[in-house]
């Protein structure tokens, strides 16, 4: 009976919810965008062109791994128990992770399943190689173990604590890092906090030790403790791309270059000065420096043309904070260069600072190489993805350091921390309009190209939910979030509000809206400005020539010259409205050329874009003059309270007392007023006047103009407005939701019908439509993390479901779209999309294909002929596989393929006769064992040959010496005979 009476009171004769079946209200967890917690580690795979991101465990959930490919390709990986991830490595089309619980785990990239895991106590670091089936695990106590990635089990192979064996009296010696030789995989560089060691797998012993010592008077990296000898603790150790040199970084900021062959120190420098290991007559003042968090020895396509990229090591008072790039240039030829030449080379050619946002330090970074996975992922990088202490990511070009926008470069989820999100809005845009909104923008190489999206069902809705995400750097990105269906236009749009307002400081975006059929877009700022964009071409394309203009408070200015010079076609800045009445709280863009704006100081403006001109500006204080006295006690507004607009909507309907339909603008305030403004033609434009005010109980949450006969939105669209000239009318009504009640009434002043909510407060609401089962219902989200549906017009509860995944502290930021999708925050940087008219399914992983099996890693670089001739004992990946695994371990298919490739290469070079003789008769063990023995024999024969050559050369030199002596003696005797006779 109550529902029946509400329908009569609301003036709606039809049951708009009659087609909704029982049980239809069952929210699905369709998808999530963003990152669930703070980013802890990142890794890039250049062959497959994939990016992996690991996160920390937090109150919002366990750490996760995300793998992203091109466009919307992605997978997420959830551990079996809560943990934080510390390191990620791509190996053999699988992912290897090390977490805070010391678990080493292997993940299948296509199924997102954990294949195996093993726990090593006190794990400090993990080292892998793209061509190796082994992971080396370093423990804090100095031991190193090998984990068999192919057999998915630990191996008995162990490398002991060499530094403790060298110096048993040393205390608290910890292993902090490892790196395999870039060309000779048989050598491992081990970094302890006391020094570095080169370990030979073939000889099974350390071959060189490196310990950095400063004599009294030597400044070191920070000029502290000059009066005494020091041994600064080591923090990092890396190979030169050719393996000829070693670089160690120390806690005082010293960068020390070593000869890897004989272990001698070549030179030491800091970021700012050279030869810091030598005593100075004029030492500088002590300078505290930031700890070095990461260092990479990069190279171009030619591995001898190198540079250093350093995170940290800068003076704390340096005004330019960021990463440091030191270009070294082509490496001098080792065999013909003196120590002075090498020391001068490591002094560097130039130094650049890749600047990062102020107040944030670089915690970690990941280089994006063009094609090669070798040289520690540092060959020919095109960009660097930087992780800041704030938890944000920033992408910079390499080596210039210019910021790279993630728009259409990275998956939209990564943009939620690139940088952080300040505001989110959702607009339901017509499919035809959205399909035509594809930007034409000059961009560099796409960073992520891997993977393939799974086929999805054909589009489900004509209307597309376009999310608008405002970031801390004043950019706004927009894209189609989809309905778990095929996304026909997956590209992203971007606008730069800071450029539009010509101010790059203190630009915070507070309100956004997009028109459903025209695609016009407006954004408001905390300073009281509104920027309006229109789709079109850029007449200033390729030119950065913004026209100077004076401030225009209260006026509208043409800002088309502030278009981005790289954007040929897209959303272009149209006009700037400087309202300047406090922060913009709400903005609404109609499809018929009107924009309405509400500010925190309590002002309302309506702009006619046909001028453009401001056709209305008034204060909310004037609303009370027209307020109709309520028949219910306690519904009057609070006297003396500050009031401002919070919701604005446009619609077309016949207002109460009129016999024609008109364009109306409905404004809801924080104190519960709903004002109706009538927009009527006036001369060459339009005028706006207040038609009436209704006072409800409290803050307005949603205003939904609907057609009382059909339930569809009574939207102000072009065709509907054009039909008004022919006298057509829209029998419309308003569904208004406040924090404590829902009310249906005919504007501008009718009472209508209402329903009060229980103890929970409503945070978001909208009238939604079901396409599969025609019907309309009011859907609302409450602060107890519940979602509820109410019938129209009876306001009978159709269903109630708890949404436990929502962050209880951010339910006020939830959004209910007209399609029935709830957008809510699950954490600081992750948004969940919940279609309420579903089946109650939980979140499912994507079915995207991540790995392309046809893409194969290029062969690992090898040592040069000169190094071979000089006696370097090269060990190939197949040799190392045998050395670590032993003869009893069957080789993997990768190792068999690698061995066959080595055999073919040797045969092609004329050195494979012996190997070919064995043919297919010998097994894998015999072949690999013989191969290793042959390598050893060749090395020994070469050594004997070199010894014989030396002996022969010495004999020849002795013979020449004897001959010269005989000639001298004969010459002397001949002269004496001549003088005597």
PDB file of N, CA, C and O in Angstrom, residues 247-286:
ATOM      1  N   UNK A 247      82.710  -1.727 -11.121  1.00  0.00           N
ATOM      2  CA  UNK A 247      82.407  -0.511 -10.386  1.00  0.00           C
ATOM      3  C   UNK A 247      81.782  -0.893  -9.051  1.00  0.00           C
ATOM      4  O   UNK A 247      80.839  -1.687  -9.005  1.00  0.00           O
ATOM      5  N   UNK A 248      82.332  -0.330  -7.991  1.00  0.00           N
ATOM      6  CA  UNK A 248      81.718  -0.509  -6.670  1.00  0.00           C
ATOM      7  C   UNK A 248      81.272   0.850  -6.151  1.00  0.00           C
ATOM      8  O   UNK A 248      81.962   1.860  -6.333  1.00  0.00           O
ATOM      9  N   UNK A 249      80.104   0.875  -5.519  1.00  0.00           N
ATOM     10  CA  UNK A 249      79.573   2.093  -4.904  1.00  0.00           C
ATOM     11  C   UNK A 249      79.596   1.915  -3.397  1.00  0.00           C
ATOM     12  O   UNK A 249      79.354   0.813  -2.883  1.00  0.00           O
ATOM     13  N   UNK A 250      79.860   2.995  -2.681  1.00  0.00           N
ATOM     14  CA  UNK A 250      80.069   2.910  -1.242  1.00  0.00           C
ATOM     15  C   UNK A 250      79.191   3.921  -0.503  1.00  0.00           C
ATOM     16  O   UNK A 250      78.673   4.871  -1.091  1.00  0.00           O
ATOM     17  N   UNK A 251      79.061   3.681   0.801  1.00  0.00           N
ATOM     18  CA  UNK A 251      78.128   4.464   1.599  1.00  0.00           C
ATOM     19  C   UNK A 251      78.530   5.923   1.726  1.00  0.00           C
ATOM     20  O   UNK A 251      77.700   6.764   2.065  1.00  0.00           O
ATOM     21  N   UNK A 252      79.780   6.259   1.445  1.00  0.00           N
ATOM     22  CA  UNK A 252      80.201   7.666   1.499  1.00  0.00           C
ATOM     23  C   UNK A 252      80.000   8.376   0.171  1.00  0.00           C
ATOM     24  O   UNK A 252      80.373   9.538   0.019  1.00  0.00           O
ATOM     25  N   UNK A 253      79.400   7.696  -0.822  1.00  0.00           N
ATOM     26  CA  UNK A 253      79.171   8.290  -2.130  1.00  0.00           C
ATOM     27  C   UNK A 253      80.283   8.049  -3.119  1.00  0.00           C
ATOM     28  O   UNK A 253      80.227   8.560  -4.248  1.00  0.00           O
ATOM     29  N   UNK A 254      81.301   7.266  -2.745  1.00  0.00           N
ATOM     30  CA  UNK A 254      82.403   6.975  -3.665  1.00  0.00           C
ATOM     31  C   UNK A 254      81.963   5.992  -4.743  1.00  0.00           C
ATOM     32  O   UNK A 254      81.242   5.023  -4.469  1.00  0.00           O
ATOM     33  N   UNK A 255      82.428   6.233  -5.969  1.00  0.00           N
ATOM     34  CA  UNK A 255      82.266   5.320  -7.091  1.00  0.00           C
ATOM     35  C   UNK A 255      83.669   4.878  -7.492  1.00  0.00           C
ATOM     36  O   UNK A 255      84.466   5.695  -7.974  1.00  0.00           O
ATOM     37  N   UNK A 256      83.975   3.597  -7.308  1.00  0.00           N
ATOM     38  CA  UNK A 256      85.349   3.108  -7.444  1.00  0.00           C
ATOM     39  C   UNK A 256      85.428   2.173  -8.648  1.00  0.00           C
ATOM     40  O   UNK A 256      84.636   1.231  -8.769  1.00  0.00           O
ATOM     41  N   UNK A 257      86.373   2.451  -9.528  1.00  0.00           N
ATOM     42  CA  UNK A 257      86.567   1.665 -10.757  1.00  0.00           C
ATOM     43  C   UNK A 257      87.773   0.750 -10.576  1.00  0.00           C
ATOM     44  O   UNK A 257      88.854   1.200 -10.184  1.00  0.00           O
ATOM     45  N   UNK A 258      87.600  -0.533 -10.910  1.00  0.00           N
ATOM     46  CA  UNK A 258      88.618  -1.547 -10.716  1.00  0.00           C
ATOM     47  C   UNK A 258      88.924  -2.263 -12.031  1.00  0.00           C
ATOM     48  O   UNK A 258      88.052  -2.400 -12.879  1.00  0.00           O
ATOM     49  N   UNK A 259      90.160  -2.716 -12.148  1.00  0.00           N
ATOM     50  CA  UNK A 259      90.540  -3.605 -13.232  1.00  0.00           C
ATOM     51  C   UNK A 259      90.125  -5.018 -12.828  1.00  0.00           C
ATOM     52  O   UNK A 259      90.639  -5.567 -11.843  1.00  0.00           O
ATOM     53  N   UNK A 260      89.206  -5.618 -13.567  1.00  0.00           N
ATOM     54  CA  UNK A 260      88.690  -6.931 -13.189  1.00  0.00           C
ATOM     55  C   UNK A 260      89.723  -8.032 -13.368  1.00  0.00           C
ATOM     56  O   UNK A 260      89.611  -9.099 -12.753  1.00  0.00           O
ATOM     57  N   UNK A 261      90.738  -7.775 -14.198  1.00  0.00           N
ATOM     58  CA  UNK A 261      91.708  -8.832 -14.479  1.00  0.00           C
ATOM     59  C   UNK A 261      92.756  -8.952 -13.380  1.00  0.00           C
ATOM     60  O   UNK A 261      93.034 -10.064 -12.898  1.00  0.00           O
ATOM     61  N   UNK A 262      93.348  -7.826 -12.969  1.00  0.00           N
ATOM     62  CA  UNK A 262      94.398  -7.919 -11.947  1.00  0.00           C
ATOM     63  C   UNK A 262      93.969  -7.348 -10.597  1.00  0.00           C
ATOM     64  O   UNK A 262      94.743  -7.365  -9.640  1.00  0.00           O
ATOM     65  N   UNK A 263      92.733  -6.806 -10.507  1.00  0.00           N
ATOM     66  CA  UNK A 263      92.213  -6.376  -9.220  1.00  0.00           C
ATOM     67  C   UNK A 263      92.688  -5.025  -8.755  1.00  0.00           C
ATOM     68  O   UNK A 263      92.386  -4.626  -7.625  1.00  0.00           O
ATOM     69  N   UNK A 264      93.375  -4.277  -9.597  1.00  0.00           N
ATOM     70  CA  UNK A 264      93.901  -2.979  -9.166  1.00  0.00           C
ATOM     71  C   UNK A 264      92.836  -1.893  -9.258  1.00  0.00           C
ATOM     72  O   UNK A 264      91.990  -1.901 -10.150  1.00  0.00           O
ATOM     73  N   UNK A 265      92.925  -0.929  -8.346  1.00  0.00           N
ATOM     74  CA  UNK A 265      92.037   0.231  -8.372  1.00  0.00           C
ATOM     75  C   UNK A 265      92.546   1.204  -9.428  1.00  0.00           C
ATOM     76  O   UNK A 265      93.721   1.597  -9.409  1.00  0.00           O
ATOM     77  N   UNK A 266      91.663   1.585 -10.355  1.00  0.00           N
ATOM     78  CA  UNK A 266      92.043   2.515 -11.417  1.00  0.00           C
ATOM     79  C   UNK A 266      91.858   3.951 -10.943  1.00  0.00           C
ATOM     80  O   UNK A 266      92.778   4.774 -11.013  1.00  0.00           O
ATOM     81  N   UNK A 267      90.650   4.259 -10.456  1.00  0.00           N
ATOM     82  CA  UNK A 267      90.369   5.587  -9.930  1.00  0.00           C
ATOM     83  C   UNK A 267      89.079   5.525  -9.129  1.00  0.00           C
ATOM     84  O   UNK A 267      88.331   4.535  -9.208  1.00  0.00           O
ATOM     85  N   UNK A 268      88.836   6.551  -8.369  1.00  0.00           N
ATOM     86  CA  UNK A 268      87.595   6.675  -7.610  1.00  0.00           C
ATOM     87  C   UNK A 268      87.072   8.094  -7.773  1.00  0.00           C
ATOM     88  O   UNK A 268      87.857   9.042  -7.913  1.00  0.00           O
ATOM     89  N   UNK A 269      85.776   8.221  -7.772  1.00  0.00           N
ATOM     90  CA  UNK A 269      85.154   9.520  -7.932  1.00  0.00           C
ATOM     91  C   UNK A 269      83.845   9.556  -7.157  1.00  0.00           C
ATOM     92  O   UNK A 269      83.354   8.524  -6.684  1.00  0.00           O
ATOM     93  N   UNK A 270      83.313  10.748  -6.999  1.00  0.00           N
ATOM     94  CA  UNK A 270      81.950  10.906  -6.517  1.00  0.00           C
ATOM     95  C   UNK A 270      81.123  11.391  -7.698  1.00  0.00           C
ATOM     96  O   UNK A 270      81.611  11.484  -8.827  1.00  0.00           O
ATOM     97  N   UNK A 271      79.875  11.730  -7.450  1.00  0.00           N
ATOM     98  CA  UNK A 271      79.069  12.282  -8.540  1.00  0.00           C
ATOM     99  C   UNK A 271      79.657  13.603  -9.024  1.00  0.00           C
ATOM    100  O   UNK A 271      79.616  13.920 -10.215  1.00  0.00           O
ATOM    101  N   UNK A 272      80.282  14.356  -8.118  1.00  0.00           N
ATOM    102  CA  UNK A 272      80.726  15.702  -8.445  1.00  0.00           C
ATOM    103  C   UNK A 272      82.213  15.801  -8.750  1.00  0.00           C
ATOM    104  O   UNK A 272      82.619  16.674  -9.528  1.00  0.00           O
ATOM    105  N   UNK A 273      83.061  14.983  -8.127  1.00  0.00           N
ATOM    106  CA  UNK A 273      84.515  15.157  -8.209  1.00  0.00           C
ATOM    107  C   UNK A 273      85.188  13.850  -8.617  1.00  0.00           C
ATOM    108  O   UNK A 273      84.627  12.757  -8.482  1.00  0.00           O
ATOM    109  N   UNK A 274      86.430  13.974  -9.121  1.00  0.00           N
ATOM    110  CA  UNK A 274      87.228  12.810  -9.511  1.00  0.00           C
ATOM    111  C   UNK A 274      88.430  12.668  -8.585  1.00  0.00           C
ATOM    112  O   UNK A 274      88.764  13.573  -7.818  1.00  0.00           O
ATOM    113  N   UNK A 275      89.058  11.513  -8.656  1.00  0.00           N
ATOM    114  CA  UNK A 275      90.266  11.197  -7.886  1.00  0.00           C
ATOM    115  C   UNK A 275      90.069  11.439  -6.397  1.00  0.00           C
ATOM    116  O   UNK A 275      90.937  11.974  -5.699  1.00  0.00           O
ATOM    117  N   UNK A 276      88.924  11.019  -5.896  1.00  0.00           N
ATOM    118  CA  UNK A 276      88.616  11.234  -4.483  1.00  0.00           C
ATOM    119  C   UNK A 276      89.356  10.247  -3.591  1.00  0.00           C
ATOM    120  O   UNK A 276      89.314  10.368  -2.361  1.00  0.00           O
ATOM    121  N   UNK A 277      90.044   9.288  -4.187  1.00  0.00           N
ATOM    122  CA  UNK A 277      90.823   8.330  -3.399  1.00  0.00           C
ATOM    123  C   UNK A 277      92.240   8.815  -3.133  1.00  0.00           C
ATOM    124  O   UNK A 277      92.993   8.161  -2.410  1.00  0.00           O
ATOM    125  N   UNK A 278      92.599   9.959  -3.697  1.00  0.00           N
ATOM    126  CA  UNK A 278      93.954  10.478  -3.524  1.00  0.00           C
ATOM    127  C   UNK A 278      93.934  11.620  -2.507  1.00  0.00           C
ATOM    128  O   UNK A 278      93.009  12.443  -2.504  1.00  0.00           O
ATOM    129  N   UNK A 279      94.946  11.673  -1.627  1.00  0.00           N
ATOM    130  CA  UNK A 279      95.008  12.773  -0.648  1.00  0.00           C
ATOM    131  C   UNK A 279      95.012  14.130  -1.336  1.00  0.00           C
ATOM    132  O   UNK A 279      95.614  14.311  -2.397  1.00  0.00           O
ATOM    133  N   UNK A 280      94.292  15.064  -0.738  1.00  0.00           N
ATOM    134  CA  UNK A 280      94.159  16.400  -1.324  1.00  0.00           C
ATOM    135  C   UNK A 280      94.760  17.440  -0.404  1.00  0.00           C
ATOM    136  O   UNK A 280      94.601  17.379   0.823  1.00  0.00           O
ATOM    137  N   UNK A 281      95.464  18.406  -1.009  1.00  0.00           N
ATOM    138  CA  UNK A 281      96.062  19.480  -0.221  1.00  0.00           C
ATOM    139  C   UNK A 281      95.004  20.467   0.252  1.00  0.00           C
ATOM    140  O   UNK A 281      95.181  21.141   1.260  1.00  0.00           O
ATOM    141  N   UNK A 282      93.904  20.552  -0.485  1.00  0.00           N
ATOM    142  CA  UNK A 282      92.814  21.460  -0.122  1.00  0.00           C
ATOM    143  C   UNK A 282      91.512  20.664  -0.042  1.00  0.00           C
ATOM    144  O   UNK A 282      90.687  20.703  -0.950  1.00  0.00           O
ATOM    145  N   UNK A 283      91.329  19.942   1.020  1.00  0.00           N
ATOM    146  CA  UNK A 283      90.104  19.141   1.138  1.00  0.00           C
ATOM    147  C   UNK A 283      88.870  20.025   1.302  1.00  0.00           C
ATOM    148  O   UNK A 283      88.937  21.106   1.884  1.00  0.00           O
ATOM    149  N   UNK A 284      87.770  19.568   0.748  1.00  0.00           N
ATOM    150  CA  UNK A 284      86.515  20.320   0.847  1.00  0.00           C
ATOM    151  C   UNK A 284      85.844  20.047   2.185  1.00  0.00           C
ATOM    152  O   UNK A 284      86.226  19.132   2.930  1.00  0.00           O
ATOM    153  N   UNK A 285      84.827  20.832   2.480  1.00  0.00           N
ATOM    154  CA  UNK A 285      84.077  20.647   3.715  1.00  0.00           C
ATOM    155  C   UNK A 285      83.265  19.355   3.651  1.00  0.00           C
ATOM    156  O   UNK A 285      82.830  18.939   2.579  1.00  0.00           O
ATOM    157  N   UNK A 286      83.055  18.694   4.793  1.00  0.00           N
ATOM    158  CA  UNK A 286      82.224  17.484   4.794  1.00  0.00           C
ATOM    159  C   UNK A 286      80.835  17.776   4.208  1.00  0.00           C
ATOM    160  O   UNK A 286      80.210  18.784   4.536  1.00  0.00           O
TER     161      UNK A 286
END
